[in-house]
PDB file of C-alpha atoms in Angstrom:
ATOM      1  CA  MET A   1      18.992  -7.527  24.524  1.00 41.00           C
ATOM      2  CA  ALA A   2      17.222  -7.885  21.380  1.00 50.00           C
ATOM      3  CA  ARG A   3      14.390  -5.309  20.525  1.00 65.00           C
ATOM      4  CA  ARG A   4      11.065  -7.111  20.055  1.00 77.00           C
ATOM      5  CA  PRO A   5       9.825  -6.936  16.265  1.00 85.00           C
ATOM      6  CA  ASP A   6       6.989  -4.807  15.641  1.00 90.00           C
ATOM      7  CA  LEU A   7       3.965  -7.244  15.338  1.00 91.00           C
ATOM      8  CA  VAL A   8       1.792  -3.747  14.951  1.00 92.00           C
ATOM      9  CA  GLY A   9       3.584  -1.965  12.518  1.00 94.00           C
ATOM     10  CA  LEU A  10       4.011  -5.015  10.437  1.00 94.00           C
ATOM     11  CA  THR A  11       0.203  -5.663  10.419  1.00 94.00           C
ATOM     12  CA  VAL A  12      -0.507  -1.952   9.102  1.00 95.00           C
ATOM     13  CA  LEU A  13       2.431  -2.136   6.271  1.00 95.00           C
ATOM     14  CA  ALA A  14       0.856  -6.125   5.325  1.00 94.00           C
ATOM     15  CA  MET A  15      -2.784  -4.582   5.474  1.00 92.00           C
ATOM     16  CA  LEU A  16      -2.029  -1.244   3.631  1.00 94.00           C
ATOM     17  CA  SER A  17       0.376  -3.259   0.845  1.00 93.00           C
ATOM     18  CA  VAL A  18      -3.220  -5.225  -0.069  1.00 90.00           C
ATOM     19  CA  ARG A  19      -5.477  -1.733  -0.342  1.00 90.00           C
ATOM     20  CA  ALA A  20      -5.515   1.704   0.966  1.00 92.00           C
ATOM     21  CA  GLY A  21      -7.454   2.559   4.607  1.00 92.00           C
ATOM     22  CA  HIS A  22      -7.715   4.038   7.670  1.00 91.00           C
ATOM     23  CA  PRO A  23      -7.212   3.166  11.034  1.00 91.00           C
ATOM     24  CA  TYR A  24     -10.625   2.160  12.156  1.00 89.00           C
ATOM     25  CA  GLU A  25     -10.940  -0.024   9.149  1.00 90.00           C
ATOM     26  CA  LEU A  26      -7.608  -1.443  10.102  1.00 92.00           C
ATOM     27  CA  HIS A  27      -8.683  -1.810  14.014  1.00 91.00           C
ATOM     28  CA  ARG A  28     -11.996  -3.586  12.642  1.00 90.00           C
ATOM     29  CA  PHE A  29      -9.941  -5.947  10.233  1.00 89.00           C
ATOM     30  CA  ILE A  30      -7.596  -6.865  12.956  1.00 89.00           C
ATOM     31  CA  VAL A  31     -10.588  -7.583  15.387  1.00 89.00           C
ATOM     32  CA  ASP A  32     -12.774  -9.651  12.998  1.00 88.00           C
ATOM     33  CA  THR A  33      -9.855 -11.367  11.165  1.00 86.00           C
ATOM     34  CA  HIS A  34      -8.620 -12.184  15.078  1.00 84.00           C
ATOM     35  CA  LYS A  35      -5.304 -11.432  14.207  1.00 88.00           C
ATOM     36  CA  ASP A  36      -4.524 -11.937  18.449  1.00 83.00           C
ATOM     37  CA  TYR A  37      -0.809 -11.258  18.328  1.00 87.00           C
ATOM     38  CA  VAL A  38      -1.868  -7.497  17.942  1.00 86.00           C
ATOM     39  CA  THR A  39      -1.984  -6.135  21.246  1.00 84.00           C
ATOM     40  CA  GLY A  40      -3.046  -2.676  23.446  1.00 85.00           C
ATOM     41  CA  LEU A  41      -5.774  -2.212  20.554  1.00 82.00           C
ATOM     42  CA  PRO A  42      -6.833   0.606  19.545  1.00 86.00           C
ATOM     43  CA  ARG A  43      -4.210   2.429  20.860  1.00 90.00           C
ATOM     44  CA  SER A  44      -1.321   0.649  19.925  1.00 91.00           C
ATOM     45  CA  LEU A  45      -2.406   0.496  16.116  1.00 92.00           C
ATOM     46  CA  TYR A  46      -2.912   4.251  16.454  1.00 92.00           C
ATOM     47  CA  HIS A  47       0.890   4.785  17.280  1.00 94.00           C
ATOM     48  CA  ALA A  48       1.778   2.481  14.881  1.00 94.00           C
ATOM     49  CA  VAL A  49       0.079   3.926  12.060  1.00 95.00           C
ATOM     50  CA  GLU A  50       1.746   7.624  13.509  1.00 95.00           C
ATOM     51  CA  ARG A  51       5.206   5.693  13.935  1.00 95.00           C
ATOM     52  CA  LEU A  52       5.000   4.929  10.133  1.00 96.00           C
ATOM     53  CA  ALA A  53       3.953   8.142   8.984  1.00 96.00           C
ATOM     54  CA  GLY A  54       6.759   9.644  10.649  1.00 96.00           C
ATOM     55  CA  GLU A  55       9.213   7.225   8.708  1.00 96.00           C
ATOM     56  CA  GLU A  56       7.490   7.750   5.643  1.00 96.00           C
ATOM     57  CA  LEU A  57       6.964   4.201   5.552  1.00 97.00           C
ATOM     58  CA  ILE A  58       2.781   5.037   4.523  1.00 96.00           C
ATOM     59  CA  VAL A  59       1.185   8.671   3.576  1.00 96.00           C
ATOM     60  CA  PRO A  60      -1.893   9.859   4.420  1.00 95.00           C
ATOM     61  CA  VAL A  61      -4.048  10.108   1.074  1.00 93.00           C
ATOM     62  CA  GLU A  62      -7.490  11.605   2.024  1.00 89.00           C
ATOM     63  CA  THR A  63      -9.386  13.137   4.918  1.00 86.00           C
ATOM     64  CA  SER A  64     -13.164  12.690   5.102  1.00 78.00           C
ATOM     65  CA  ARG A  65     -15.838  13.399   8.101  1.00 72.00           C
ATOM     66  CA  GLU A  66     -19.046  11.287   7.449  1.00 73.00           C
ATOM     67  CA  GLY A  67     -22.068  13.512   9.507  1.00 68.00           C
ATOM     68  CA  ARG A  68     -21.099  13.276  13.208  1.00 74.00           C
ATOM     69  CA  ARG A  69     -18.090  10.522  13.308  1.00 72.00           C
ATOM     70  CA  PRO A  70     -14.821  11.490  13.784  1.00 74.00           C
ATOM     71  CA  GLU A  71     -12.255  12.583  10.690  1.00 81.00           C
ATOM     72  CA  ARG A  72     -10.592   9.813   9.276  1.00 87.00           C
ATOM     73  CA  THR A  73      -7.179   9.661   7.306  1.00 92.00           C
ATOM     74  CA  VAL A  74      -6.862   7.223   4.788  1.00 94.00           C
ATOM     75  CA  TYR A  75      -3.285   5.958   4.430  1.00 96.00           C
ATOM     76  CA  GLU A  76      -1.345   4.132   1.649  1.00 95.00           C
ATOM     77  CA  ILE A  77       1.779   2.026   1.586  1.00 96.00           C
ATOM     78  CA  THR A  78       4.838   3.784  -0.311  1.00 96.00           C
ATOM     79  CA  ASP A  79       7.460   2.151  -2.218  1.00 96.00           C
ATOM     80  CA  GLU A  80      10.112   2.221   0.990  1.00 97.00           C
ATOM     81  CA  GLY A  81       6.965   0.916   3.228  1.00 96.00           C
ATOM     82  CA  ARG A  82       6.730  -2.474   0.994  1.00 95.00           C
ATOM     83  CA  ARG A  83      10.370  -2.700   0.640  1.00 96.00           C
ATOM     84  CA  GLU A  84      10.697  -2.719   4.614  1.00 96.00           C
ATOM     85  CA  LEU A  85       7.722  -5.034   4.698  1.00 96.00           C
ATOM     86  CA  ALA A  86       9.221  -7.864   2.743  1.00 95.00           C
ATOM     87  CA  THR A  87      12.363  -7.123   4.756  1.00 95.00           C
ATOM     88  CA  ARG A  88      10.709  -7.768   8.340  1.00 94.00           C
ATOM     89  CA  LEU A  89       8.834 -10.152   7.395  1.00 95.00           C
ATOM     90  CA  ARG A  90      11.428 -12.308   5.956  1.00 95.00           C
ATOM     91  CA  VAL A  91      13.860 -12.010   8.710  1.00 94.00           C
ATOM     92  CA  LEU A  92      11.064 -13.227  10.921  1.00 94.00           C
ATOM     93  CA  LEU A  93       9.943 -16.156   9.100  1.00 95.00           C
ATOM     94  CA  GLU A  94      13.765 -17.433   8.259  1.00 95.00           C
ATOM     95  CA  ASN A  95      14.715 -16.821  11.681  1.00 92.00           C
ATOM     96  CA  PRO A  96      13.175 -19.431  14.285  1.00 91.00           C
ATOM     97  CA  GLY A  97      12.912 -17.559  17.798  1.00 78.00           C
ATOM     98  CA  ALA A  98      12.194 -17.879  21.326  1.00 63.00           C
ATOM     99  CA  GLU A  99       8.646 -16.656  20.563  1.00 78.00           C
ATOM    100  CA  ARG A 100       6.436 -18.722  18.713  1.00 81.00           C
ATOM    101  CA  ARG A 101       3.749 -15.543  18.885  1.00 86.00           C
ATOM    102  CA  THR A 102       5.814 -13.826  16.145  1.00 91.00           C
ATOM    103  CA  PHE A 103       6.201 -16.840  13.709  1.00 93.00           C
ATOM    104  CA  THR A 104       2.277 -16.773  14.024  1.00 91.00           C
ATOM    105  CA  ALA A 105       1.958 -12.857  12.857  1.00 92.00           C
ATOM    106  CA  ALA A 106       4.701 -13.910  10.354  1.00 94.00           C
ATOM    107  CA  VAL A 107       2.519 -16.841   9.166  1.00 93.00           C
ATOM    108  CA  SER A 108      -0.569 -14.948   9.219  1.00 92.00           C
ATOM    109  CA  LEU A 109       0.847 -12.311   6.888  1.00 93.00           C
ATOM    110  CA  LEU A 110       2.728 -14.640   4.842  1.00 93.00           C
ATOM    111  CA  GLY A 111       0.225 -13.631   1.538  1.00 91.00           C
ATOM    112  CA  VAL A 112       1.423 -10.061   0.764  1.00 92.00           C
ATOM    113  CA  LEU A 113       4.907 -11.858  -0.359  1.00 93.00           C
ATOM    114  CA  PRO A 114       5.425 -12.849  -3.851  1.00 92.00           C
ATOM    115  CA  VAL A 115       4.752 -16.973  -4.007  1.00 92.00           C
ATOM    116  CA  PRO A 116       9.087 -17.150  -4.930  1.00 93.00           C
ATOM    117  CA  ASP A 117      10.203 -15.468  -1.636  1.00 94.00           C
ATOM    118  CA  ALA A 118       7.635 -16.453   0.481  1.00 95.00           C
ATOM    119  CA  LEU A 119       8.761 -20.372  -0.547  1.00 96.00           C
ATOM    120  CA  GLN A 120      12.470 -18.795  -0.244  1.00 97.00           C
ATOM    121  CA  SER A 121      12.180 -17.406   3.147  1.00 97.00           C
ATOM    122  CA  LEU A 122      10.510 -20.857   4.656  1.00 97.00           C
ATOM    123  CA  ARG A 123      13.138 -23.193   3.026  1.00 98.00           C
ATOM    124  CA  THR A 124      15.309 -21.107   4.865  1.00 97.00           C
ATOM    125  CA  ARG A 125      13.653 -21.823   8.507  1.00 97.00           C
ATOM    126  CA  ALA A 126      13.322 -25.261   7.501  1.00 97.00           C
ATOM    127  CA  ALA A 127      16.791 -25.648   7.417  1.00 98.00           C
ATOM    128  CA  ALA A 128      17.265 -23.203  10.521  1.00 96.00           C
ATOM    129  CA  LEU A 129      15.163 -26.505  12.287  1.00 97.00           C
ATOM    130  CA  GLU A 130      17.040 -28.801  10.637  1.00 97.00           C
ATOM    131  CA  GLY A 131      20.047 -27.704  12.400  1.00 96.00           C
ATOM    132  CA  ALA A 132      18.583 -27.311  15.680  1.00 95.00           C
ATOM    133  CA  LEU A 133      17.207 -30.556  15.955  1.00 96.00           C
ATOM    134  CA  THR A 134      20.599 -31.559  15.071  1.00 96.00           C
ATOM    135  CA  GLY A 135      21.952 -29.851  17.834  1.00 95.00           C
ATOM    136  CA  MET A 136      19.517 -31.218  20.236  1.00 94.00           C
ATOM    137  CA  ASN A 137      19.605 -34.433  19.351  1.00 94.00           C
ATOM    138  CA  ALA A 138      23.528 -34.677  19.627  1.00 95.00           C
ATOM    139  CA  GLN A 139      23.251 -32.504  23.399  1.00 92.00           C
ATOM    140  CA  LEU A 140      20.618 -35.069  24.207  1.00 91.00           C
ATOM    141  CA  LYS A 141      22.703 -38.038  22.890  1.00 92.00           C
ATOM    142  CA  ALA A 142      25.933 -36.457  25.495  1.00 93.00           C
ATOM    143  CA  LEU A 143      23.620 -36.098  28.635  1.00 91.00           C
ATOM    144  CA  LYS A 144      22.763 -39.245  28.524  1.00 88.00           C
ATOM    145  CA  ASP A 145      25.722 -41.150  27.871  1.00 91.00           C
ATOM    146  CA  SER A 146      27.023 -38.895  30.605  1.00 92.00           C
ATOM    147  CA  GLY A 147      24.657 -41.135  32.897  1.00 90.00           C
ATOM    148  CA  LEU A 148      21.978 -38.278  33.452  1.00 89.00           C
ATOM    149  CA  PRO A 149      18.743 -39.685  33.910  1.00 88.00           C
ATOM    150  CA  ASP A 150      16.180 -38.444  31.312  1.00 85.00           C
ATOM    151  CA  ILE A 151      13.807 -36.856  33.397  1.00 88.00           C
ATOM    152  CA  LEU A 152      16.429 -33.925  34.474  1.00 88.00           C
ATOM    153  CA  VAL A 153      16.478 -33.389  30.293  1.00 86.00           C
ATOM    154  CA  ILE A 154      13.328 -33.492  29.598  1.00 92.00           C
ATOM    155  CA  GLU A 155      12.591 -29.741  28.227  1.00 92.00           C
ATOM    156  CA  ILE A 156      14.992 -30.647  25.659  1.00 91.00           C
ATOM    157  CA  ASP A 157      13.142 -33.399  24.976  1.00 92.00           C
ATOM    158  CA  TYR A 158      10.291 -31.523  24.967  1.00 94.00           C
ATOM    159  CA  GLU A 159      11.510 -28.609  22.650  1.00 92.00           C
ATOM    160  CA  ARG A 160      12.701 -31.297  20.281  1.00 94.00           C
ATOM    161  CA  ALA A 161       9.372 -32.570  19.764  1.00 95.00           C
ATOM    162  CA  LEU A 162       8.130 -29.224  19.171  1.00 93.00           C
ATOM    163  CA  THR A 163      10.759 -28.199  16.634  1.00 95.00           C
ATOM    164  CA  GLU A 164      10.004 -31.908  14.974  1.00 96.00           C
ATOM    165  CA  THR A 165       6.236 -30.514  14.406  1.00 96.00           C
ATOM    166  CA  GLU A 166       7.485 -27.061  13.341  1.00 96.00           C
ATOM    167  CA  LEU A 167       9.339 -28.141  10.819  1.00 97.00           C
ATOM    168  CA  ALA A 168       6.548 -31.114   9.922  1.00 98.00           C
ATOM    169  CA  TRP A 169       4.336 -28.119   9.223  1.00 97.00           C
ATOM    170  CA  VAL A 170       6.710 -25.685   7.219  1.00 97.00           C
ATOM    171  CA  ARG A 171       7.752 -28.273   4.822  1.00 98.00           C
ATOM    172  CA  GLY A 172       3.780 -29.236   4.563  1.00 97.00           C
ATOM    173  CA  LEU A 173       2.895 -25.353   4.021  1.00 96.00           C
ATOM    174  CA  VAL A 174       6.219 -25.645   1.430  1.00 97.00           C
ATOM    175  CA  ALA A 175       4.791 -28.344  -0.583  1.00 96.00           C
ATOM    176  CA  ARG A 176       1.332 -26.998  -0.670  1.00 95.00           C
ATOM    177  CA  LEU A 177       2.907 -23.837  -2.470  1.00 94.00           C
ATOM    178  CA  GLU A 178       4.954 -25.594  -4.615  1.00 94.00           C
ATOM    179  CA  SER A 179       1.660 -27.574  -6.056  1.00 93.00           C
ATOM    180  CA  GLY A 180      -0.352 -24.847  -6.032  1.00 89.00           C
ATOM    181  CA  GLU A 181      -2.630 -26.092  -3.838  1.00 91.00           C
ATOM    182  CA  LEU A 182      -2.718 -22.682  -1.324  1.00 87.00           C
ATOM    183  CA  GLU A 183      -4.001 -20.150  -3.019  1.00 80.00           C
ATOM    184  CA  TRP A 184      -2.397 -17.116  -3.138  1.00 75.00           C
ATOM    185  CA  SER A 185      -5.134 -14.534  -2.931  1.00 62.00           C
ATOM    186  CA  SER A 186      -8.178 -13.375  -0.701  1.00 46.00           C
ATOM    187  CA  ALA A 187     -11.110 -11.826  -0.467  1.00 38.00           C
ATOM    188  CA  ALA A 188      -9.266  -8.407   0.707  1.00 40.00           C
ATOM    189  CA  GLU A 189      -7.377  -8.208  -2.496  1.00 45.00           C
ATOM    190  CA  ALA A 190     -10.389  -7.961  -4.756  1.00 41.00           C
ATOM    191  CA  LYS A 191     -12.666  -4.883  -2.405  1.00 45.00           C
ATOM    192  CA  PRO A 192     -11.652  -2.376  -0.389  1.00 47.00           C
ATOM    193  CA  LEU A 193     -11.145  -3.391   3.419  1.00 45.00           C
ATOM    194  CA  ALA A 194     -14.654  -1.850   4.400  1.00 44.00           C
ATOM    195  CA  GLN A 195     -16.632  -4.299   2.307  1.00 46.00           C
ATOM    196  CA  VAL A 196     -14.441  -7.044   3.372  1.00 41.00           C
ATOM    197  CA  LEU A 197     -15.572  -5.916   7.185  1.00 40.00           C
ATOM    198  CA  GLY A 198     -19.204  -5.488   5.589  1.00 44.00           C
ATOM    199  CA  GLU A 199     -19.186  -1.872   7.248  1.00 45.00           C
ATOM    200  CA  THR A 200     -22.120   0.701   6.004  1.00 36.00           C
TER     201      THR A 200
END
């Protein structure tokens, strides 16, 4: 059985690739931007930070305490962490899987990739979706030609409809990136996460 992708770790790497931050800031950003694919907060986030630090994909750069608040450690991503982030994200973008939540996560973090890499990954996914559609269409035709009633293969038709919709969306996203319509910078890149979140 294939290991499920670490969406919490991926999200931490993506956020730290924009700007260094401490886990509380990361937690607030995940909640405030509705990255609902991240589950088990806050424990899953703190475990991911510990795991990534243990793998030296992120490193602590500063520890501070304000008043009676708990001590906060600020982390930044390493060069190895950036490479790992790009690799993990490209894999999730390029390979249509059974779990659509995974693709939602990958799309939500797409902006951390350079535009050419994002385009290549999305084109690869589009080609895979086209192949899947060809296979489903052939399977449906063979089943119908065998005399099987449509009602017995309705789930294949449903999957085909979802795949067609996803393919159209991916092609539209590629077109928006190619034309420059989709802006590739964000407010998070312009200022620290704490300011983005309005933390005092």
